[in-house]
């Protein structure tokens, strides 16, 4: 029989593998577990693992207990009585072992051996089991691979030099808290070199220390599919940079620490990407930051931000709707309280964004934000100033369809409050345009209002275009030139548009041009009233900073 190819191992190869029972690949699942029992894989592993442990303690010579060392050397501790040895003060360094599935009811459960030790370092090991509830053992997993769903246990930190429980580990399936126990995490769990192929789900657990710890203050690309918090109490800050994940979701959670996602500074200019962002029924008692992040779908609802909320430079694709029949892609920030600063500087909203039943108790700004599909502030409670300086997109065709008169009024009003009359005039025009488009005509006075709106819009776009009044001045002058030369009958019978420039008199652009009032009384009134109105519109458009 051939010998295991693993360097330093003298055990025979197991079955058809080229490695021994300790180093050969193991399967996962109930079917594999029952198969391993029947073919003797689990019992053989248990026996060889005990031999490995005894040999490890004897050769390494640092169990941590002098009496234990003497007993091992004397042969008083062997594979037959290892389970009864007191190794609670002992340390073992387990390297390159591939652990199979297990069941605590088995007499050959290797957990019984692991649970004897006071400290264990797993280096480059692989696990097919779903948990190890080592309640009194200090543990470090370094460069390990977890093939099955893995349950987080509140392990004790290995030693003063160890910063995390899991150092550069690879989790191939879902990671979640252990179902029993104290339901808390007392130590930092992962460094930024860990890799997650599936979800990290934290349910009904108190997080006392940061999930991710970066010893070198570097922010590498975290490889994680999804993070979900549900019914948690987060008492420590969480910093996640340069993410590329499918989901980041927080439900029914109290966050007492800061949450910074991709915070931008001199050390980090990377773009984070999240496909699905949900914040629901959550209280943030410290600052929340989501910086330079491209979010495909988002829903923020029924939550409180007690300090500052900062979404700087983030891009939001569309709103998250669970009903497949609902085609509404509106991005909803709904039923929220922002008690501190609410910052949406340089954000991009590809779909209409609605702040529905949102209270801004502190200052809020949308500096340089881009709204590609409209904005809804109709049901927003604004207690202090909002800064809209440099915003773009609210005057495009699609945004006009999705932005109400009231929202334009709010934007206009906030520009007025800071004295920016030029931008205030721009949004006043958009406000009037919305009123024109949605004005209901129920009486004669309503028709009068609509007529005034249309005249105001077509002649100067509500005093925002200075070229339109000039164009209309030439049209008025042309009309007056025609009717001063031709009578109605002559106009119908012999008027030729080819001679129009011969007829046109530039003098009629002047309000003071002479017209024979006796022969043309109606034309006289039309000329004076029209040009007077157009002069006023021209001056108003040029002097946009004149208060209304």
Coordinates of C-alpha atoms in Angstrom, one line a residue:
X1 CA 0.0 0.0 0.0
X2 CA 1.4 3.4 -1.0
X3 CA 2.3 6.1 1.6
X4 CA 0.5 9.5 1.8
X5 CA 2.0 12.1 -0.5
X6 CA 1.7 14.8 2.1
X7 CA 5.2 15.8 3.3
X8 CA 6.1 14.4 6.7
X9 CA 3.2 11.9 6.8
X10 CA 3.9 8.2 7.0
X11 CA 0.3 6.9 7.0
X12 CA -1.0 4.7 4.3
X13 CA -3.2 6.2 1.6
X14 CA -7.0 5.9 2.2
X15 CA -9.0 4.0 -0.3
X16 CA -8.4 5.4 -3.8
X17 CA -6.8 8.7 -2.7
X18 CA -3.1 9.5 -2.9
X19 CA -3.3 10.9 0.7
X20 CA -4.1 9.3 4.1
X21 CA -7.3 9.5 6.1
X22 CA -6.2 12.8 7.7
X23 CA -5.3 14.6 4.5
X24 CA -7.7 13.2 1.9
X25 CA -10.8 15.2 0.7
X26 CA -14.0 14.7 2.6
X27 CA -17.6 15.1 1.4
X28 CA -20.5 17.0 3.0
X29 CA -24.2 16.3 3.6
X30 CA -26.3 13.6 5.3
X31 CA -25.7 11.1 2.6
X32 CA -21.9 11.4 2.9
X33 CA -22.1 11.2 6.7
X34 CA -24.0 7.9 6.6
X35 CA -21.7 6.5 3.9
X36 CA -18.6 7.5 6.0
X37 CA -20.0 5.7 9.0
X38 CA -20.7 2.5 7.0
X39 CA -17.3 2.4 5.2
X40 CA -15.4 3.2 8.4
X41 CA -14.1 6.7 7.3
X42 CA -15.2 8.4 10.5
X43 CA -13.9 5.8 13.0
X44 CA -10.6 5.5 11.1
X45 CA -10.2 9.3 11.1
X46 CA -10.9 9.4 14.9
X47 CA -8.2 6.8 15.6
X48 CA -5.6 8.4 13.4
X49 CA -6.4 11.9 14.6
X50 CA -5.8 10.8 18.2
X51 CA -2.4 9.4 17.1
X52 CA -1.7 12.7 15.4
X53 CA -2.5 14.7 18.5
X54 CA -0.3 12.5 20.8
X55 CA 2.5 12.7 18.3
X56 CA 2.1 16.4 17.9
X57 CA 2.3 17.0 21.6
X58 CA 5.3 14.7 22.0
X59 CA 7.3 16.2 19.1
X60 CA 6.4 19.9 19.5
X61 CA 7.0 19.7 23.3
X62 CA 4.9 22.7 24.3
X63 CA 1.6 21.4 25.6
X64 CA 1.7 24.2 28.2
X65 CA 1.6 21.8 31.2
X66 CA 4.8 20.2 32.4
X67 CA 3.0 17.2 34.0
X68 CA 1.2 16.5 30.7
X69 CA 4.5 16.6 28.8
X70 CA 6.0 14.1 31.3
X71 CA 3.0 11.8 31.0
X72 CA 3.2 11.8 27.2
X73 CA 6.9 11.1 27.2
X74 CA 6.3 8.3 29.7
X75 CA 3.6 6.8 27.5
X76 CA 0.9 7.3 30.2
X77 CA -1.3 9.1 27.7
X78 CA -2.1 7.2 24.6
X79 CA -4.9 6.6 22.1
X80 CA -6.8 4.6 24.7
X81 CA -7.0 7.2 27.5
X82 CA -6.5 10.5 25.6
X83 CA -10.2 11.5 26.2
X84 CA -9.6 11.4 29.9
X85 CA -6.5 13.6 29.9
X86 CA -6.6 17.1 31.4
X87 CA -5.4 19.3 28.6
X88 CA -7.2 22.4 29.7
X89 CA -3.9 24.3 30.0
X90 CA -2.5 22.9 26.8
X91 CA -2.0 24.3 23.4
X92 CA -1.9 22.4 20.1
X93 CA -1.1 23.6 16.5
X94 CA -3.1 21.5 14.0
X95 CA -1.9 21.8 10.5
X96 CA -3.3 20.6 7.1
X97 CA -5.9 18.3 8.5
X98 CA -9.1 17.7 6.5
X99 CA -11.9 17.3 9.1
X100 CA -15.0 15.2 8.0
X101 CA -18.6 15.6 9.0
X102 CA -19.5 14.7 12.5
X103 CA -22.3 14.0 15.0
X104 CA -22.0 14.6 18.7
X105 CA -23.8 11.3 19.4
X106 CA -21.0 9.2 17.9
X107 CA -18.4 7.6 20.1
X108 CA -15.8 8.5 17.5
X109 CA -16.6 12.2 17.3
X110 CA -13.3 14.0 17.0
X111 CA -14.8 17.0 18.8
X112 CA -14.2 15.2 22.1
X113 CA -10.5 15.5 21.5
X114 CA -10.6 19.1 20.4
X115 CA -12.6 20.1 23.4
X116 CA -9.8 18.9 25.7
X117 CA -7.5 21.7 24.8
X118 CA -7.3 25.2 26.2
X119 CA -5.9 26.7 23.0
X120 CA -6.0 25.5 19.4
X121 CA -4.6 26.9 16.3
X122 CA -6.0 25.4 13.0
X123 CA -3.6 26.2 10.2
X124 CA -4.5 25.3 6.6
X125 CA -7.2 22.9 7.7
X126 CA -10.4 22.1 5.9
X127 CA -13.8 21.4 7.5
X128 CA -16.9 19.5 6.2
X129 CA -18.7 19.9 9.5
X130 CA -21.1 22.8 10.2
X131 CA -19.8 23.8 13.7
X132 CA -17.4 23.3 16.6
X133 CA -18.9 24.5 19.9
X134 CA -15.6 24.9 21.7
X135 CA -16.9 26.9 24.6
X136 CA -13.9 27.1 26.8
X137 CA -11.2 26.9 24.1
X138 CA -9.2 29.8 22.7
X139 CA -9.3 29.3 18.9
X140 CA -7.6 30.7 15.8
X141 CA -8.5 29.5 12.3
X142 CA -5.7 30.5 9.9
X143 CA -5.9 29.9 6.1
X144 CA -8.7 27.4 6.6
X145 CA -11.4 26.3 4.2
X146 CA -15.0 25.6 5.2
X147 CA -16.8 23.5 2.7
X148 CA -20.2 23.3 4.4
X149 CA -22.5 25.9 6.0
X150 CA -20.6 27.2 9.0
X151 CA -22.0 28.4 12.4
X152 CA -20.2 31.2 14.2
X153 CA -19.5 30.4 17.8
X154 CA -18.4 32.9 20.5
X155 CA -14.9 31.5 20.6
X156 CA -12.3 33.1 22.9
X157 CA -9.5 35.0 21.2
X158 CA -6.4 32.8 20.7
X159 CA -3.8 35.1 22.4
X160 CA -2.8 38.7 22.7
X161 CA -1.2 38.7 19.2
X162 CA -4.2 37.3 17.5
X163 CA -6.6 40.0 16.3
X164 CA -9.4 37.8 14.9
X165 CA -10.9 34.3 15.1
X166 CA -10.7 33.7 11.3
X167 CA -7.5 34.8 9.6
X168 CA -7.5 34.6 5.7
X169 CA -10.2 31.9 5.6
X170 CA -12.4 30.8 2.8
X171 CA -16.1 30.1 3.4
X172 CA -17.7 28.2 0.5
X173 CA -21.3 28.2 1.9
X174 CA -23.5 30.3 4.2
X175 CA -22.1 31.6 7.5
X176 CA -24.5 32.3 10.4
X177 CA -24.5 32.3 14.2
X178 CA -24.6 29.1 16.2
X179 CA -28.3 28.3 17.0
X180 CA -27.7 27.8 20.8
X181 CA -25.5 29.6 23.3
X182 CA -25.3 33.2 24.4
X183 CA -26.2 34.6 20.9
X184 CA -23.4 37.1 21.0
X185 CA -20.0 37.8 19.3
X186 CA -17.4 39.0 21.8
X187 CA -14.3 39.3 19.6
X188 CA -13.5 40.5 16.1
X189 CA -14.3 37.6 13.7
X190 CA -12.7 38.2 10.3
X191 CA -9.8 40.0 8.7
X192 CA -10.2 41.6 5.3
X193 CA -8.4 38.7 3.6
X194 CA -11.3 36.3 4.3
X195 CA -13.4 35.1 1.3
X196 CA -17.1 34.4 1.3
X197 CA -18.7 32.6 -1.6
X198 CA -22.2 32.8 0.0
X199 CA -24.1 34.9 2.5
X200 CA -23.0 36.1 5.9
X201 CA -26.3 36.0 7.8
X202 CA -26.4 37.5 11.3
X203 CA -29.7 36.7 13.0
X204 CA -30.8 37.6 16.5
X205 CA -27.3 38.2 17.9
X206 CA -25.5 40.8 19.8
X207 CA -22.3 42.0 18.1
X208 CA -19.9 43.3 20.7
X209 CA -16.8 43.7 18.6
X210 CA -16.2 44.6 14.9
X211 CA -16.9 41.8 12.5
X212 CA -14.0 42.8 10.3
X213 CA -10.6 43.8 11.6
X214 CA -7.8 45.2 9.5
X215 CA -4.5 45.1 11.4
X216 CA -2.5 47.1 8.9
X217 CA -5.2 49.7 8.3
X218 CA -5.4 48.7 4.7
X219 CA -8.7 48.3 2.8
X220 CA -8.4 45.5 0.4
X221 CA -11.2 44.2 -1.8
X222 CA -13.5 42.1 0.5
X223 CA -14.7 39.1 -1.3
X224 CA -18.2 38.5 0.1
X225 CA -21.5 37.6 -1.6
X226 CA -24.0 39.1 0.8
X227 CA -24.3 40.4 4.4
X228 CA -27.6 40.3 6.2
X229 CA -28.4 41.7 9.7
X230 CA -31.7 40.7 11.2
X231 CA -32.9 41.4 14.8
X232 CA -29.3 42.2 15.8
X233 CA -27.8 44.6 18.3
X234 CA -24.5 46.0 16.9
X235 CA -22.5 47.6 19.6
X236 CA -19.3 48.1 17.7
X237 CA -18.5 50.0 14.5
X238 CA -18.3 48.1 11.2
X239 CA -16.0 49.3 8.4
X240 CA -16.4 47.7 4.9
X241 CA -14.4 49.0 2.0
X242 CA -14.3 48.3 -1.7
X243 CA -17.2 45.9 -1.6
X244 CA -18.6 44.0 -4.5
X245 CA -21.6 42.0 -3.3
X246 CA -25.0 40.9 -4.2
X247 CA -26.9 42.0 -1.0
X248 CA -26.3 44.3 2.0
X249 CA -29.5 44.2 4.1
X250 CA -30.3 45.4 7.6
X251 CA -33.7 44.5 9.2
X252 CA -35.1 45.2 12.7
X253 CA -31.7 46.1 14.1
X254 CA -30.2 48.6 16.6
X255 CA -26.8 49.8 15.5
X256 CA -24.9 51.5 18.4
X257 CA -21.7 51.8 16.5
X258 CA -20.7 53.4 13.2
X259 CA -21.3 51.8 9.9
X260 CA -19.0 53.0 7.1
X261 CA -19.3 51.4 3.7
X262 CA -16.4 52.3 1.4
X263 CA -15.6 55.5 3.2
X264 CA -13.6 57.8 0.8
X265 CA -10.3 59.2 1.9
X266 CA -6.7 59.5 0.6
X267 CA -6.2 55.7 1.1
X268 CA -9.4 54.6 -0.6
X269 CA -10.8 55.9 -3.9
X270 CA -12.3 52.7 -5.2
X271 CA -15.9 52.2 -6.2
X272 CA -18.0 49.7 -4.3
X273 CA -20.8 47.8 -5.9
X274 CA -23.9 46.4 -4.3
X275 CA -26.7 44.8 -6.3
X276 CA -29.4 45.0 -3.5
X277 CA -29.4 47.4 -0.6
X278 CA -32.2 47.2 2.0
X279 CA -32.4 49.1 5.3
X280 CA -35.7 48.4 7.1
X281 CA -36.9 49.2 10.7
X282 CA -33.4 49.9 11.9
X283 CA -32.0 52.6 14.3
X284 CA -28.6 54.0 13.7
X285 CA -27.3 55.7 16.8
X286 CA -24.0 56.7 15.3
X287 CA -22.9 57.9 11.9
X288 CA -23.8 55.9 8.7
X289 CA -21.8 56.4 5.6
X290 CA -22.3 54.9 2.1
X291 CA -19.6 56.4 -0.1
X292 CA -18.9 56.0 -3.8
X293 CA -21.1 53.0 -4.1
X294 CA -23.0 51.8 -7.2
X295 CA -26.3 50.3 -6.0
X296 CA -28.5 48.6 -8.5
X297 CA -31.6 48.3 -6.3
X298 CA -32.3 50.1 -3.1
X299 CA -35.0 50.4 -0.4
X300 CA -34.6 52.5 2.8
X301 CA -37.7 52.4 5.0
X302 CA -39.0 52.8 8.5
X303 CA -35.6 53.7 10.1
X304 CA -34.0 56.4 12.2
X305 CA -30.7 58.0 11.6
X306 CA -29.9 59.7 15.0
X307 CA -26.6 61.2 13.9
X308 CA -25.3 61.9 10.4
X309 CA -26.2 59.9 7.3
X310 CA -23.8 60.4 4.3
X311 CA -24.4 58.9 0.9
X312 CA -21.6 60.8 -0.9
X313 CA -21.0 60.1 -4.5
X314 CA -23.2 57.0 -4.6
X315 CA -25.2 55.9 -7.6
X316 CA -28.7 54.4 -7.2
X317 CA -30.1 52.4 -10.1
X318 CA -33.7 51.7 -9.2
X319 CA -36.1 51.0 -6.3
X320 CA -36.5 47.5 -5.0
X321 CA -40.0 46.1 -5.6
X322 CA -40.9 42.6 -4.5
X323 CA -44.1 42.4 -6.6
X324 CA -43.0 41.3 -10.1
X325 CA -46.2 42.7 -11.5
X326 CA -45.4 46.1 -10.2
X327 CA -43.4 48.0 -12.8
X328 CA -42.7 51.0 -10.5
X329 CA -39.0 51.5 -10.3
X330 CA -39.1 54.5 -8.0
X331 CA -36.3 54.7 -5.4
X332 CA -38.0 55.0 -2.0
X333 CA -36.5 56.6 1.1
X334 CA -39.7 56.1 3.1
X335 CA -40.8 56.8 6.7
X336 CA -37.4 57.9 7.9
X337 CA -36.1 60.3 10.5
X338 CA -32.8 62.1 9.8
X339 CA -31.9 63.8 13.1
X340 CA -28.4 64.9 12.1
X341 CA -27.0 65.9 8.7
X342 CA -28.4 64.1 5.7
X343 CA -25.9 64.3 2.9
X344 CA -26.6 63.2 -0.7
X345 CA -23.7 65.2 -2.3
X346 CA -22.7 64.1 -5.8
X347 CA -25.3 61.3 -5.8
X348 CA -26.8 60.0 -9.1
X349 CA -30.4 58.7 -9.1
X350 CA -31.2 56.9 -12.4
X351 CA -34.9 56.5 -11.5
X352 CA -37.3 58.8 -9.8
X353 CA -36.4 59.2 -6.1
X354 CA -39.1 59.7 -3.5
X355 CA -38.6 60.9 0.0
X356 CA -42.0 59.8 1.3
X357 CA -42.9 60.7 4.9
X358 CA -39.3 61.6 5.6
X359 CA -38.4 64.1 8.4
X360 CA -35.1 66.1 8.0
X361 CA -34.5 67.5 11.5
X362 CA -31.0 68.7 10.6
X363 CA -29.5 70.3 7.6
X364 CA -29.6 68.4 4.3
X365 CA -27.8 68.8 1.1
X366 CA -27.9 67.5 -2.5
X367 CA -24.9 69.4 -3.8
X368 CA -24.0 68.3 -7.4
X369 CA -26.6 65.5 -7.3
X370 CA -28.0 64.3 -10.6
X371 CA -31.7 63.4 -10.9
X372 CA -32.2 61.5 -14.2
X373 CA -35.9 60.7 -13.7
X374 CA -37.3 63.2 -11.2
X375 CA -37.6 63.9 -7.5
X376 CA -40.5 63.7 -5.0
X377 CA -40.5 65.9 -1.9
X378 CA -44.2 66.3 -1.6
X379 CA -44.6 64.4 1.7
X380 CA -41.3 65.5 3.2
X381 CA -41.0 67.4 6.5
X382 CA -38.1 69.8 6.2
X383 CA -37.2 71.6 9.5
X384 CA -34.0 73.3 8.3
X385 CA -32.4 74.5 5.1
X386 CA -31.7 72.1 2.2
X387 CA -28.8 72.8 -0.1
X388 CA -29.5 72.1 -3.8
X389 CA -26.5 73.9 -5.2
X390 CA -25.3 72.4 -8.5
X391 CA -28.1 69.8 -8.9
X392 CA -28.7 68.6 -12.4
X393 CA -31.4 66.8 -14.3
X394 CA -34.6 68.2 -12.8
X395 CA -35.2 70.3 -16.0
X396 CA -34.9 67.3 -18.4
X397 CA -37.9 65.9 -20.2
X398 CA -38.2 62.8 -18.1
X399 CA -37.8 64.5 -14.8
X400 CA -40.5 67.0 -15.7
X401 CA -42.9 64.1 -16.0
X402 CA -42.1 62.8 -12.6
X403 CA -41.5 66.0 -10.5
X404 CA -44.4 67.8 -9.0
X405 CA -45.1 71.5 -8.7
X406 CA -44.7 71.3 -5.0
X407 CA -41.2 69.7 -5.3
X408 CA -40.1 72.5 -7.6
X409 CA -41.5 75.0 -5.2
X410 CA -39.5 73.5 -2.3
X411 CA -36.3 73.6 -4.4
X412 CA -37.0 77.2 -5.4
X413 CA -37.8 78.2 -1.8
X414 CA -34.5 76.8 -0.5
X415 CA -32.5 78.7 -3.2
X416 CA -34.4 81.9 -2.2
X417 CA -33.5 81.3 1.5
X418 CA -29.8 81.3 0.7
X419 CA -30.1 84.3 -1.7
X420 CA -29.4 82.4 -4.9
X421 CA -32.0 84.2 -7.0
X422 CA -30.7 83.0 -10.3
X423 CA -31.3 79.3 -9.5
X424 CA -34.5 80.3 -7.7
X425 CA -35.8 81.8 -10.9
X426 CA -35.0 78.7 -12.9
X427 CA -37.0 76.5 -10.6
X428 CA -39.8 79.0 -10.3
X429 CA -40.2 78.6 -14.1
X430 CA -40.3 74.9 -13.7
X431 CA -42.9 75.3 -10.9
X432 CA -45.1 77.4 -13.2
X433 CA -44.7 75.0 -16.0
X434 CA -46.0 72.2 -13.9
X435 CA -48.9 74.4 -12.8
X436 CA -49.6 75.1 -16.5
X437 CA -49.6 71.4 -17.4
X438 CA -51.7 70.2 -14.5
X439 CA -54.0 73.2 -14.0
X440 CA -57.7 72.2 -13.9
X441 CA -60.2 74.4 -15.8
X442 CA -63.4 74.4 -13.9
X443 CA -64.5 78.0 -14.3
X444 CA -64.0 81.0 -16.5
X445 CA -61.3 82.4 -14.2
X446 CA -59.4 79.1 -14.5
X447 CA -59.4 79.5 -18.3
X448 CA -58.1 83.1 -17.8
X449 CA -55.2 81.7 -15.6
X450 CA -54.3 79.1 -18.2
X451 CA -54.3 81.7 -21.0
X452 CA -51.9 83.8 -19.0
X453 CA -49.6 80.8 -18.2
X454 CA -49.4 79.9 -21.9
X455 CA -48.7 83.4 -23.0
X456 CA -46.0 83.7 -20.3
X457 CA -44.5 80.4 -21.3
X458 CA -44.5 80.8 -25.1
X459 CA -43.1 84.4 -25.1
X460 CA -40.2 83.9 -22.6
X461 CA -40.5 80.5 -20.8
X462 CA -41.5 82.3 -17.6
X463 CA -38.8 85.1 -18.0
X464 CA -35.9 82.6 -18.3
X465 CA -35.2 83.0 -22.1
X466 CA -34.2 86.5 -23.3
X467 CA -34.1 85.4 -27.0
X468 CA -37.8 84.5 -27.1
X469 CA -39.0 88.1 -26.4
X470 CA -36.7 89.4 -29.1
X471 CA -38.1 86.9 -31.6
X472 CA -41.6 87.9 -30.7
X473 CA -40.7 91.6 -31.1
X474 CA -39.7 91.0 -34.7
X475 CA -43.0 89.0 -35.2
X476 CA -45.0 91.9 -33.8
X477 CA -43.1 94.4 -35.9
X478 CA -43.7 92.3 -39.0
X479 CA -47.4 92.0 -38.3
X480 CA -47.7 95.8 -37.8
X481 CA -45.7 96.4 -41.0
X482 CA -48.0 94.2 -43.0
X483 CA -51.3 95.7 -41.7
X484 CA -50.1 99.3 -42.1
X485 CA -49.4 98.7 -45.8
X486 CA -52.3 96.4 -46.7
X487 CA -56.0 96.5 -46.0
X488 CA -57.7 93.2 -45.2
X489 CA -59.1 92.9 -48.7
X490 CA -55.7 93.7 -50.3
X491 CA -54.0 91.2 -47.9
X492 CA -56.3 88.4 -49.0
X493 CA -56.1 89.2 -52.7
X494 CA -52.5 90.3 -53.5
X495 CA -50.2 89.6 -50.5
X496 CA -47.0 87.7 -51.5
X497 CA -44.7 86.3 -48.9
X498 CA -41.8 86.8 -51.3
X499 CA -42.1 90.5 -50.7
X500 CA -42.2 90.2 -47.0
X501 CA -38.8 91.8 -46.4
X502 CA -39.7 94.7 -48.6
X503 CA -42.7 95.3 -46.4
X504 CA -40.9 94.9 -43.0
X505 CA -40.1 98.1 -41.2
X506 CA -37.5 97.7 -38.4
X507 CA -38.9 100.9 -36.8
X508 CA -41.9 99.0 -35.5
X509 CA -39.7 97.2 -33.0
X510 CA -39.7 100.5 -31.1
X511 CA -42.4 101.1 -28.7
X512 CA -42.5 104.7 -29.8
X513 CA -42.9 104.1 -33.5
X514 CA -45.7 106.2 -34.9
X515 CA -48.9 104.5 -36.1
X516 CA -51.9 106.4 -37.4
X517 CA -54.4 105.8 -34.5
X518 CA -57.3 107.2 -36.6
X519 CA -56.9 104.7 -39.4
X520 CA -55.5 101.8 -37.3
X521 CA -56.8 102.0 -33.7
X522 CA -56.7 98.2 -33.0
X523 CA -53.3 97.9 -34.6
X524 CA -52.1 100.8 -32.4
X525 CA -53.2 99.1 -29.2
X526 CA -51.9 95.7 -30.3
X527 CA -48.4 97.2 -31.0
X528 CA -48.1 99.2 -27.8
X529 CA -49.4 96.5 -25.4
X530 CA -47.5 93.7 -27.1
X531 CA -44.2 95.5 -27.2
X532 CA -44.6 96.8 -23.7
X533 CA -45.2 93.3 -22.4
X534 CA -42.3 91.9 -24.4
X535 CA -39.9 94.6 -23.2
X536 CA -40.8 93.7 -19.7
X537 CA -40.2 90.0 -20.4
X538 CA -36.8 90.7 -22.0
X539 CA -35.6 92.8 -19.1
X540 CA -36.8 90.2 -16.5
X541 CA -35.0 87.4 -18.4
X542 CA -31.7 89.4 -18.7
X543 CA -31.8 90.5 -15.0
X544 CA -32.5 87.1 -13.5
X545 CA -31.3 88.2 -10.2
X546 CA -34.2 90.7 -9.8
X547 CA -36.5 89.5 -7.1
X548 CA -40.0 88.5 -8.1

